Short mmCIF file of N, CA and C in Angstrom, two decimals:
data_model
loop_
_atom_site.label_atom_id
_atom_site.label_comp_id
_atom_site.label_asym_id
_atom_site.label_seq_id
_atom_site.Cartn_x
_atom_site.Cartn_y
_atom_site.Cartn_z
N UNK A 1 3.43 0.26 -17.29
CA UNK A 1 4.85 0.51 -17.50
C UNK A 1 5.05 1.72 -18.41
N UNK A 2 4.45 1.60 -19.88
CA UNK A 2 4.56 3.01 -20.29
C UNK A 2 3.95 4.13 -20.02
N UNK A 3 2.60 3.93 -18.87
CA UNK A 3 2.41 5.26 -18.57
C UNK A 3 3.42 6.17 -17.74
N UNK A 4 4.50 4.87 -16.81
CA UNK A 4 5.54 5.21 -15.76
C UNK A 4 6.63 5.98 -16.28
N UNK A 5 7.21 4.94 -17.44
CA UNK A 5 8.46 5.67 -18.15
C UNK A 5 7.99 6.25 -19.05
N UNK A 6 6.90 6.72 -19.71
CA UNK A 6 7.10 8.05 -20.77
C UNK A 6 5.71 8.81 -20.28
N UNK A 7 4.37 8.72 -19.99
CA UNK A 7 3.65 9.76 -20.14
C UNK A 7 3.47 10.36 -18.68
N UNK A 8 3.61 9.93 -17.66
CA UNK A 8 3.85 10.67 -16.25
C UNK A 8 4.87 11.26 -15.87
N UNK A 9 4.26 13.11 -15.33
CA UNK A 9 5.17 13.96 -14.75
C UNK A 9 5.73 13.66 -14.04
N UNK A 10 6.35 13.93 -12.82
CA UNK A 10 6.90 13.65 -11.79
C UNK A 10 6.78 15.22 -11.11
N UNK A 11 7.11 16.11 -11.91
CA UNK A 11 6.55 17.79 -11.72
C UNK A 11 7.75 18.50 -10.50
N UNK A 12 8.94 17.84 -11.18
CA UNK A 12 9.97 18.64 -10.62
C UNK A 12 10.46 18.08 -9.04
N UNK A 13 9.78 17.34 -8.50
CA UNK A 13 10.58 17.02 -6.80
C UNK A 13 11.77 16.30 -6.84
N UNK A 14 12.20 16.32 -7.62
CA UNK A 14 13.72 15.99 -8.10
C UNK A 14 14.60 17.20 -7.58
N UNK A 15 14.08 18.20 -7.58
CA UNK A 15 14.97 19.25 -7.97
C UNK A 15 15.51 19.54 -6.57
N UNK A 16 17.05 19.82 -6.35
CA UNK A 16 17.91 19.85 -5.00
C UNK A 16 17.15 21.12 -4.28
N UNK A 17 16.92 20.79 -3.08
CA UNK A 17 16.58 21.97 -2.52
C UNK A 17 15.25 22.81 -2.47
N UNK A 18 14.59 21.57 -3.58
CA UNK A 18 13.33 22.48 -3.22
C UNK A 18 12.37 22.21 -1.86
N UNK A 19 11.18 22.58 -1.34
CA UNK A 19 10.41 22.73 -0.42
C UNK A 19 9.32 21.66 -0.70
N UNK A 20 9.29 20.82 -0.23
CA UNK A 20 8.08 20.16 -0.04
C UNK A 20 7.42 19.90 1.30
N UNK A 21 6.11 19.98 0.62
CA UNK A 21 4.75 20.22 2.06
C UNK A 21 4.53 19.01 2.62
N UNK A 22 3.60 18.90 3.85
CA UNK A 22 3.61 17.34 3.97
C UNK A 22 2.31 16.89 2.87
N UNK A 23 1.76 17.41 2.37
CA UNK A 23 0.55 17.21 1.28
C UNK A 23 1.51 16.65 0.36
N UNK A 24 2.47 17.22 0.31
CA UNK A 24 3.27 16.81 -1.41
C UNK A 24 4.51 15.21 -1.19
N UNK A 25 5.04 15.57 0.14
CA UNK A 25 5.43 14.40 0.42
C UNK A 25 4.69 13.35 0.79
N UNK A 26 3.47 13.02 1.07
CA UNK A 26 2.38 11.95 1.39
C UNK A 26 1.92 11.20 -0.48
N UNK A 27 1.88 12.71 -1.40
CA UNK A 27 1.83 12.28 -2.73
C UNK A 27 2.53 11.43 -3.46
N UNK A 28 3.96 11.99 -2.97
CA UNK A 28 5.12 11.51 -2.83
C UNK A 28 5.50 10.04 -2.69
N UNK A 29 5.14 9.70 -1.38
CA UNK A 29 5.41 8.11 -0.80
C UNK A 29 4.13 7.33 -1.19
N UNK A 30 2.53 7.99 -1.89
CA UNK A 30 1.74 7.39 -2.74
C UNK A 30 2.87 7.05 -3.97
N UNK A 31 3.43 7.72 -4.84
CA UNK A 31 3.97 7.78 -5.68
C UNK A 31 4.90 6.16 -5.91
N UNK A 32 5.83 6.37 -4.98
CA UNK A 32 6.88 5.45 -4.52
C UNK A 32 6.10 4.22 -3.96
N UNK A 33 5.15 4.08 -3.31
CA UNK A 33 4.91 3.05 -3.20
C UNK A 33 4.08 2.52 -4.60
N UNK A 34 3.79 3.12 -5.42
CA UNK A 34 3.33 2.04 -6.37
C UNK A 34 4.39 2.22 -7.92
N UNK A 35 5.26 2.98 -7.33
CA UNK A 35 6.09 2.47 -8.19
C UNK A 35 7.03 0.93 -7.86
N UNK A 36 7.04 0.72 -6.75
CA UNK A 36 7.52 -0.62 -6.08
C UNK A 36 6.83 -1.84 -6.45
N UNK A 37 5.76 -1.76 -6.19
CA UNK A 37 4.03 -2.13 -6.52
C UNK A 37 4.72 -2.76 -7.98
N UNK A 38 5.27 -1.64 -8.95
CA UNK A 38 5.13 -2.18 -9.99
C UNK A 38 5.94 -2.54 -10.47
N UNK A 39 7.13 -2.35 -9.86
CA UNK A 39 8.71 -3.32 -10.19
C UNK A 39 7.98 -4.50 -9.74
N UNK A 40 7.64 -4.72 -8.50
CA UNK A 40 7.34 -6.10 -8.06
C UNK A 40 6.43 -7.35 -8.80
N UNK A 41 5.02 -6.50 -9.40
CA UNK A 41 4.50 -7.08 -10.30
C UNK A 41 5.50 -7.68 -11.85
N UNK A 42 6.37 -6.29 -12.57
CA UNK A 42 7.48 -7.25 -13.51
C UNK A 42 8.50 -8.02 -13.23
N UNK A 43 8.74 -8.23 -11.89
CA UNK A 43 9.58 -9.03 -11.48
C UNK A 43 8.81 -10.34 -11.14
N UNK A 44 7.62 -10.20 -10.97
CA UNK A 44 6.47 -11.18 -10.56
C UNK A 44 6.29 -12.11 -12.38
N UNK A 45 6.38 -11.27 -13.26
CA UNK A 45 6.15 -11.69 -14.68
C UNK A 45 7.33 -11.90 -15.19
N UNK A 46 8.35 -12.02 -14.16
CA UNK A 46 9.85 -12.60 -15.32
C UNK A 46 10.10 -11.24 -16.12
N UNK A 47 9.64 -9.85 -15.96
CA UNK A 47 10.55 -8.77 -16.09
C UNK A 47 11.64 -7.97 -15.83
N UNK A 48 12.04 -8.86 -15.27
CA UNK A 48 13.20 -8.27 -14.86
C UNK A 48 13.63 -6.75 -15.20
N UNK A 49 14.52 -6.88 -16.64
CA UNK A 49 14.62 -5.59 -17.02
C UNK A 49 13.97 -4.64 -16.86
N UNK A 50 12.38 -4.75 -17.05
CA UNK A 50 11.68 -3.47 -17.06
C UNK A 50 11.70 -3.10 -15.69
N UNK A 51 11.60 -4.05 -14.28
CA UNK A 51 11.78 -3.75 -13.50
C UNK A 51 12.94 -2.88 -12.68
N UNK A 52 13.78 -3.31 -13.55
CA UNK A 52 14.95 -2.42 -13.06
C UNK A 52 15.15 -1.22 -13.72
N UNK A 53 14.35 -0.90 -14.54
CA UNK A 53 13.90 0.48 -15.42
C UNK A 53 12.95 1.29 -14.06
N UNK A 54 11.89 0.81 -13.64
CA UNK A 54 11.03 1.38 -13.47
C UNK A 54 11.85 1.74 -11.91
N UNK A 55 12.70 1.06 -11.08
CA UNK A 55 13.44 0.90 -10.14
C UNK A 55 14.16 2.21 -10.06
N UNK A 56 15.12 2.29 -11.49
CA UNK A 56 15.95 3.40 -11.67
C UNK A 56 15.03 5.03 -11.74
N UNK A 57 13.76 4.95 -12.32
CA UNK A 57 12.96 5.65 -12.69
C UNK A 57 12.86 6.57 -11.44
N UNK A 58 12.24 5.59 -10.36
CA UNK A 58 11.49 5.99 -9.10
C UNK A 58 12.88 6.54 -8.67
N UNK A 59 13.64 6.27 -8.52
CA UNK A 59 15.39 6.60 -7.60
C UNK A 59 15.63 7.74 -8.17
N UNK A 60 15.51 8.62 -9.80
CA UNK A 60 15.38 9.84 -10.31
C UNK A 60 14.44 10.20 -10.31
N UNK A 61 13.10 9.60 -9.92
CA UNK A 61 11.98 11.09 -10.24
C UNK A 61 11.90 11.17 -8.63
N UNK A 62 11.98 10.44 -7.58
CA UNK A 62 11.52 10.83 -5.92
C UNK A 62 12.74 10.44 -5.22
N UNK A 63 14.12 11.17 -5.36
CA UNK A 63 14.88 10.97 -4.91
C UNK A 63 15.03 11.00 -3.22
N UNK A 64 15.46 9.92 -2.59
CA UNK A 64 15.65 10.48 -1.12
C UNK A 64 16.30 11.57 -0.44
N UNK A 65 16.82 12.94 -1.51
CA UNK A 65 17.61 13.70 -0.44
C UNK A 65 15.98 14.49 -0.08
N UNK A 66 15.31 14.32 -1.03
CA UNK A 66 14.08 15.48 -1.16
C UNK A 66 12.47 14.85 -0.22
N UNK A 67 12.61 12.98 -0.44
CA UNK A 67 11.54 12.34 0.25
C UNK A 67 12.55 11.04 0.93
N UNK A 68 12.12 12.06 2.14
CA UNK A 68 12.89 10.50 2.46
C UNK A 68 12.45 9.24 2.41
N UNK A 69 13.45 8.00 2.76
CA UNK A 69 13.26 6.45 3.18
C UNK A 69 12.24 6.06 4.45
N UNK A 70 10.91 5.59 4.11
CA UNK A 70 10.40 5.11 5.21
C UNK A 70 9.73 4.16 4.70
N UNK A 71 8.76 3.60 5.65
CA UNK A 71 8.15 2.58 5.41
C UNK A 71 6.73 2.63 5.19
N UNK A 72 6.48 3.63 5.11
CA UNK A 72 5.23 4.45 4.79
C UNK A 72 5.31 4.43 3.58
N UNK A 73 6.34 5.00 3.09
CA UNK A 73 6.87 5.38 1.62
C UNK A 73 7.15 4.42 0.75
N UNK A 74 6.73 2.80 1.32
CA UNK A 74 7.16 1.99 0.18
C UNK A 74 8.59 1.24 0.35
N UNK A 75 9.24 1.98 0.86
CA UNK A 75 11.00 1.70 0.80
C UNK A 75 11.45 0.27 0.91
N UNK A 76 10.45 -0.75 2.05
CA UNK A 76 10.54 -1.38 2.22
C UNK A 76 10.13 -2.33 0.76
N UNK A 77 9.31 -1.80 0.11
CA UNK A 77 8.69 -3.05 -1.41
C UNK A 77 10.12 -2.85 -2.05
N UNK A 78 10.53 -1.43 -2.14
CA UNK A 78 11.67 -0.87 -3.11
C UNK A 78 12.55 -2.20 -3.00
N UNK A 79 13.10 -2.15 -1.73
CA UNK A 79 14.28 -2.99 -0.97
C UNK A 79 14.02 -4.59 -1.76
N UNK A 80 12.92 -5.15 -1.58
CA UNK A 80 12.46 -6.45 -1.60
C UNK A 80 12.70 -6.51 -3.32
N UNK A 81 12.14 -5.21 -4.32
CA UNK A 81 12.26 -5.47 -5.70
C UNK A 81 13.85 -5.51 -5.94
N UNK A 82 14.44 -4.33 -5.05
CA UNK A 82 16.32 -4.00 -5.67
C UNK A 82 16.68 -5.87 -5.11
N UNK A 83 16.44 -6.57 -4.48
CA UNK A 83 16.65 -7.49 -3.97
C UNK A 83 16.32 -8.49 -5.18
N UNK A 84 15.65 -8.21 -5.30
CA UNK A 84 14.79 -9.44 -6.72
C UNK A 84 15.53 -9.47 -8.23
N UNK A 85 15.86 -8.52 -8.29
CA UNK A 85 16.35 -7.53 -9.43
C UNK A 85 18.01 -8.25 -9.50
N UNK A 86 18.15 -8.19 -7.70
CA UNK A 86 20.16 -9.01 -7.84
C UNK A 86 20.67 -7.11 -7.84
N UNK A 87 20.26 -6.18 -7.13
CA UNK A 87 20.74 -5.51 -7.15
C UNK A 87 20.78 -5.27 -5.22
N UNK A 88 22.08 -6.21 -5.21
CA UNK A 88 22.06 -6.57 -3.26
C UNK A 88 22.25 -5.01 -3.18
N UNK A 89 23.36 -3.98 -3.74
CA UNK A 89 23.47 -3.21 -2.77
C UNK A 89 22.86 -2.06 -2.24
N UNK A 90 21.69 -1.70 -3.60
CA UNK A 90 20.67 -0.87 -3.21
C UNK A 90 19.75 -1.25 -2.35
N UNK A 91 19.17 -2.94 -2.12
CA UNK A 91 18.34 -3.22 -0.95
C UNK A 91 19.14 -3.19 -0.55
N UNK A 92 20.26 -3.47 -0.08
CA UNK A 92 21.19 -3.09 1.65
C UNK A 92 21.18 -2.39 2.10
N UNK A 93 21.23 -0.78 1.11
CA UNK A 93 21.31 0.58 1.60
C UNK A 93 19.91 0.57 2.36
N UNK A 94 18.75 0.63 1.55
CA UNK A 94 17.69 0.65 2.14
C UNK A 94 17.13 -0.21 3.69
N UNK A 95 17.61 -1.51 3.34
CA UNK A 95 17.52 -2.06 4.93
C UNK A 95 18.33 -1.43 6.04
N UNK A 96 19.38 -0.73 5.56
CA UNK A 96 20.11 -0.47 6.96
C UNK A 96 19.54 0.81 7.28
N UNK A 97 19.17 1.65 6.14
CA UNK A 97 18.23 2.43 6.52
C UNK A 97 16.86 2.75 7.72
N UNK A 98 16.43 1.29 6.57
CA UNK A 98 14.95 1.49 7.52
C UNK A 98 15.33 1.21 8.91
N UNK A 99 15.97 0.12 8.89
CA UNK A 99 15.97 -0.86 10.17
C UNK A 99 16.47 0.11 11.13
N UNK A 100 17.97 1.00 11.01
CA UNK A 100 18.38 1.91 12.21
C UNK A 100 17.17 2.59 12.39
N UNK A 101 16.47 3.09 11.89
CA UNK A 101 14.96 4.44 11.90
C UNK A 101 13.76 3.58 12.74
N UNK A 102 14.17 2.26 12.41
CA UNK A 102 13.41 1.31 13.27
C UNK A 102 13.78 0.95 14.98
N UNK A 103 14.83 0.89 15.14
CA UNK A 103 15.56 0.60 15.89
C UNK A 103 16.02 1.99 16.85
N UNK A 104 16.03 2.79 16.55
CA UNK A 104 15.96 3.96 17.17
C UNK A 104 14.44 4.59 17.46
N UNK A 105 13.40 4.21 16.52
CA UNK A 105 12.09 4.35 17.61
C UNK A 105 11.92 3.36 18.84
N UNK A 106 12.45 2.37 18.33
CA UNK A 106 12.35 1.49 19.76
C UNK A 106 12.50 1.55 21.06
N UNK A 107 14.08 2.03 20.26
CA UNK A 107 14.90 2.53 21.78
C UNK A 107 14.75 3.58 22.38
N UNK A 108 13.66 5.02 21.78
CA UNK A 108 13.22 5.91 22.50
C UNK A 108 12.34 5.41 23.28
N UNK A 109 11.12 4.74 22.20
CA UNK A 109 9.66 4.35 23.45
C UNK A 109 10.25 3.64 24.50
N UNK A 110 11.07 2.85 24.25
CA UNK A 110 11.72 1.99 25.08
C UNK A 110 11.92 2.66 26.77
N UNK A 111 12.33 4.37 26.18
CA UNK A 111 13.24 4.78 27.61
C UNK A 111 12.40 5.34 27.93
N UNK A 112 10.79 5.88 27.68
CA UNK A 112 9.88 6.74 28.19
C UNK A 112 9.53 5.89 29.46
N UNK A 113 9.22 6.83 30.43
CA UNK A 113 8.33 6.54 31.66
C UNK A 113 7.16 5.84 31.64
N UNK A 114 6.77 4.90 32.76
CA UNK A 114 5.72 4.08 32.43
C UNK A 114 4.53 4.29 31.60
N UNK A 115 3.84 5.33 32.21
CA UNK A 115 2.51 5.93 31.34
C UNK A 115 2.92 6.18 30.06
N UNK A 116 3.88 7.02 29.51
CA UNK A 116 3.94 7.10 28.20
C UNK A 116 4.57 5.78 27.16
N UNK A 117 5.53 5.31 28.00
CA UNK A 117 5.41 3.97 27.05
C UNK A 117 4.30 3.30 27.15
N UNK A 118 3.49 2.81 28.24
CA UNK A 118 2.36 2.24 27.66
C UNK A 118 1.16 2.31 26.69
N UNK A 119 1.85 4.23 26.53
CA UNK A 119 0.45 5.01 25.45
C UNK A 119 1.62 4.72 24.38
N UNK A 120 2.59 4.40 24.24
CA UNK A 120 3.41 3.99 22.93
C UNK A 120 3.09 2.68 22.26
N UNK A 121 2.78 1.87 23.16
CA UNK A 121 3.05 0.43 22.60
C UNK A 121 2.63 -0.20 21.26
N UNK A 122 1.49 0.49 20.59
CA UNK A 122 0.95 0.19 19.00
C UNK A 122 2.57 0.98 18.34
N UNK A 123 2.66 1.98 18.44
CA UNK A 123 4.13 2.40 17.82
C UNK A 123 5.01 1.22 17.75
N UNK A 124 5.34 0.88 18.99
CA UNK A 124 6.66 0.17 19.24
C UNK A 124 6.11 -0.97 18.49
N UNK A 125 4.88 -1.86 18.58
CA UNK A 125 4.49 -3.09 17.44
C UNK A 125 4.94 -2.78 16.10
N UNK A 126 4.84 -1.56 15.94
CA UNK A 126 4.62 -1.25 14.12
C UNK A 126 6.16 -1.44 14.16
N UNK A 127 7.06 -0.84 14.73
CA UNK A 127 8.71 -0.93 14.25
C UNK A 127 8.92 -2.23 14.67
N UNK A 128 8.36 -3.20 15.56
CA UNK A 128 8.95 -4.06 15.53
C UNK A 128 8.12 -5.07 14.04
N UNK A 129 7.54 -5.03 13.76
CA UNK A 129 6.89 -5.27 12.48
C UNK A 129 7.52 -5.00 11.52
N UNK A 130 8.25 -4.05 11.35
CA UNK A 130 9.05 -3.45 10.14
C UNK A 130 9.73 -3.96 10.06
N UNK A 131 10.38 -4.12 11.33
CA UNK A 131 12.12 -5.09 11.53
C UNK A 131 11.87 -6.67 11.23
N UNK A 132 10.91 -6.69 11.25
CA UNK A 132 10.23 -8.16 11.00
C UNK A 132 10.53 -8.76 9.81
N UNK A 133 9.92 -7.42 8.95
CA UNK A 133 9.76 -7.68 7.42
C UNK A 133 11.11 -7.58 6.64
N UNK A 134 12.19 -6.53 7.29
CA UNK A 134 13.29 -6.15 6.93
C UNK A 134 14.37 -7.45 6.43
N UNK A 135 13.58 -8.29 7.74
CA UNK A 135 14.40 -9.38 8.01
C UNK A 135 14.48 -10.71 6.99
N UNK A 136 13.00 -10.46 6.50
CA UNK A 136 12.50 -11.87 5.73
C UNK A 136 13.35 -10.63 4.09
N UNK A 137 13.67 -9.75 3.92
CA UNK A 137 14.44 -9.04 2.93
C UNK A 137 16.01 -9.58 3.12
N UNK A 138 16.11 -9.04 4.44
CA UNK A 138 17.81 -9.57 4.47
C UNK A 138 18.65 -11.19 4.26
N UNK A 139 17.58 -11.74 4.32
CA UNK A 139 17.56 -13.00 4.63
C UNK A 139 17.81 -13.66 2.56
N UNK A 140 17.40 -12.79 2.41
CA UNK A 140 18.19 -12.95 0.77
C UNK A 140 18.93 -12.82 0.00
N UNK A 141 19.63 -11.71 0.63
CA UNK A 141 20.81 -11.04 0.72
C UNK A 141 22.22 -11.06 1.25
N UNK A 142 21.72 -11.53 2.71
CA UNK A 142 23.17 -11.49 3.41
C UNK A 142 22.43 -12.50 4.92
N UNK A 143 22.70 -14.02 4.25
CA UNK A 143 22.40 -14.85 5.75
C UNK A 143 22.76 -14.21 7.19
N UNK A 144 24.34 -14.10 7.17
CA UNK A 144 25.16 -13.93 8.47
C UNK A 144 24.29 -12.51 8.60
N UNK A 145 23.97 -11.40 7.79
CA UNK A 145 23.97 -10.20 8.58
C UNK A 145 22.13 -10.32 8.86
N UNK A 146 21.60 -11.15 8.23
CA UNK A 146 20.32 -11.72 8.74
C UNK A 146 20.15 -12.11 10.33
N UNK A 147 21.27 -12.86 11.03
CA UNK A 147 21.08 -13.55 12.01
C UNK A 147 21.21 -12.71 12.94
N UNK A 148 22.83 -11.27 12.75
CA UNK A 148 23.25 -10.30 13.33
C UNK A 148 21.57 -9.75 13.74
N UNK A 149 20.94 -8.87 12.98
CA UNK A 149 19.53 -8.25 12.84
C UNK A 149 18.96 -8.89 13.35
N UNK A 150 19.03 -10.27 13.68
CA UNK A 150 17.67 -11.29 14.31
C UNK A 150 18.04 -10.62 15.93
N UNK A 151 19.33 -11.39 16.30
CA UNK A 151 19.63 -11.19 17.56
C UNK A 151 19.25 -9.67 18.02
N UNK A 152 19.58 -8.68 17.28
CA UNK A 152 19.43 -7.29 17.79
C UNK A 152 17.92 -6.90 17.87
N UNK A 153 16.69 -7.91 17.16
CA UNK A 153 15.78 -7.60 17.25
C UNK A 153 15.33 -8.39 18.41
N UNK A 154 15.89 -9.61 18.55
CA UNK A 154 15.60 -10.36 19.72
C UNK A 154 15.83 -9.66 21.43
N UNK A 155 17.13 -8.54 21.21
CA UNK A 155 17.60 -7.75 21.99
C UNK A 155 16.08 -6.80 22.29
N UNK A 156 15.64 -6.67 21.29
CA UNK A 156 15.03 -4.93 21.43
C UNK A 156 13.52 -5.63 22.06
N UNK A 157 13.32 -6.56 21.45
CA UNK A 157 12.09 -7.21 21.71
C UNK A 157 12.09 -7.63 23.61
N UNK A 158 13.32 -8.06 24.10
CA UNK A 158 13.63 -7.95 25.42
C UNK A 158 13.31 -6.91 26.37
N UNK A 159 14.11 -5.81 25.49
CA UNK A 159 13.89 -4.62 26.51
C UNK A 159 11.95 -4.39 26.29
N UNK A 160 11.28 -4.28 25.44
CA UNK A 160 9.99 -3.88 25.41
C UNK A 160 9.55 -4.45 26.36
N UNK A 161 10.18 -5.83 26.44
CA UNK A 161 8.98 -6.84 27.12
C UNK A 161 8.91 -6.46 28.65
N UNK A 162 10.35 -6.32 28.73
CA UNK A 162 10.50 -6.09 30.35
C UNK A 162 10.41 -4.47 31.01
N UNK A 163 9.74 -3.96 30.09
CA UNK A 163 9.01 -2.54 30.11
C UNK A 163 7.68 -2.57 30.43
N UNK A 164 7.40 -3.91 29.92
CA UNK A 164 5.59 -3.89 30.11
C UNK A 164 5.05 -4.83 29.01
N UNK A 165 6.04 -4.45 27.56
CA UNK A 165 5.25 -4.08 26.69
C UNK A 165 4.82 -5.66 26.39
N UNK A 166 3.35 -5.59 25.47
CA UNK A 166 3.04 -6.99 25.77
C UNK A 166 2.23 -6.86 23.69
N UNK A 167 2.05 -8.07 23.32
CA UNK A 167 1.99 -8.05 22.44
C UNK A 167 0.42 -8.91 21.52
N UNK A 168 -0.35 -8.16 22.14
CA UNK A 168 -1.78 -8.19 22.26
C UNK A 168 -1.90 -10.00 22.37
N UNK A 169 -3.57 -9.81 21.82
CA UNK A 169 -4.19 -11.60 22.61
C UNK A 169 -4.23 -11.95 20.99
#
């Protein structure tokens, strides 16, 4: 915790407008994901507060206009800690986030031609995996808009199926 809030740089990707590489954004969503990592652990120890320090921390030093929201990036632990924390509306932002980014890979692989959706189908598992996890998040948050998200995943999971897509042995 105090190496997070006082002796680590962050080395400026805060700053509006600057350029980042994909080397620096991969650093980046290393970054963010264990800063999640470690809200989750003080929220795991009845820290609350510090957790919502280290929460606020990560939201000013790797802001999303500069790295975005993915699930690569952690966003999803973020969501689950702002959730833990009782801070519904920052995990909300983030679930509706991920989940449309989820939900719109779907529905591309979804519309590709046979051969290429079938060279999609580990893709299309992973978002439906995401939406998976999104769900066991929302589900703490907001029952009714839990069930909404179920059905639409139940929807998307339809169309895959009757594409081909099959969901290993």
């Amino acid at each position: 915790f105090n190496n997070v809030m006082n002796q680590f740089k962050f080395g400026g990707v805060d700053a509006k407008g600057i350029y980042l590489d994909e080397t620096v954004i991969r650093m980046c969503y290393t970054h963010r994901r264990l800063l999640s990592l470690l809200a989750l652990d003080l929220v795991n120890e009845g820290k609350t507060d510090k957790a919502k320090q280290v929460l606020d921390k990560c939201e000013k030093a790797l802001p999303s206009y500069n790295i975005p929201h993915d699930f690569q990036s952690g966003s999803l632990d973020l969501a689950r800690a702002y959730a833990l924390t009782a801070q519904s509306k920052k995990a909300q932002q983030l679930i509706d986030e991920l989940w449309k980014k989820s939900a719109q890979y779907l529905q591309f692989y979804c519309s590709l031609d046979e051969s290429r959706f079938s060279m999609s189908q580990h893709d299309c598992m992973v978002h439906l995996y995401i939406m998976q996890q999104i769900l066991s998040i929302e589900d703490m948050i907001d029952q009714k808009k839990s069930e909404r998200l179920e059905q639409q995943l139940q929807s998307l999971m339809h169309i895959y199926e009757s594409k081909g897509g099959s969901y290993g042995e």
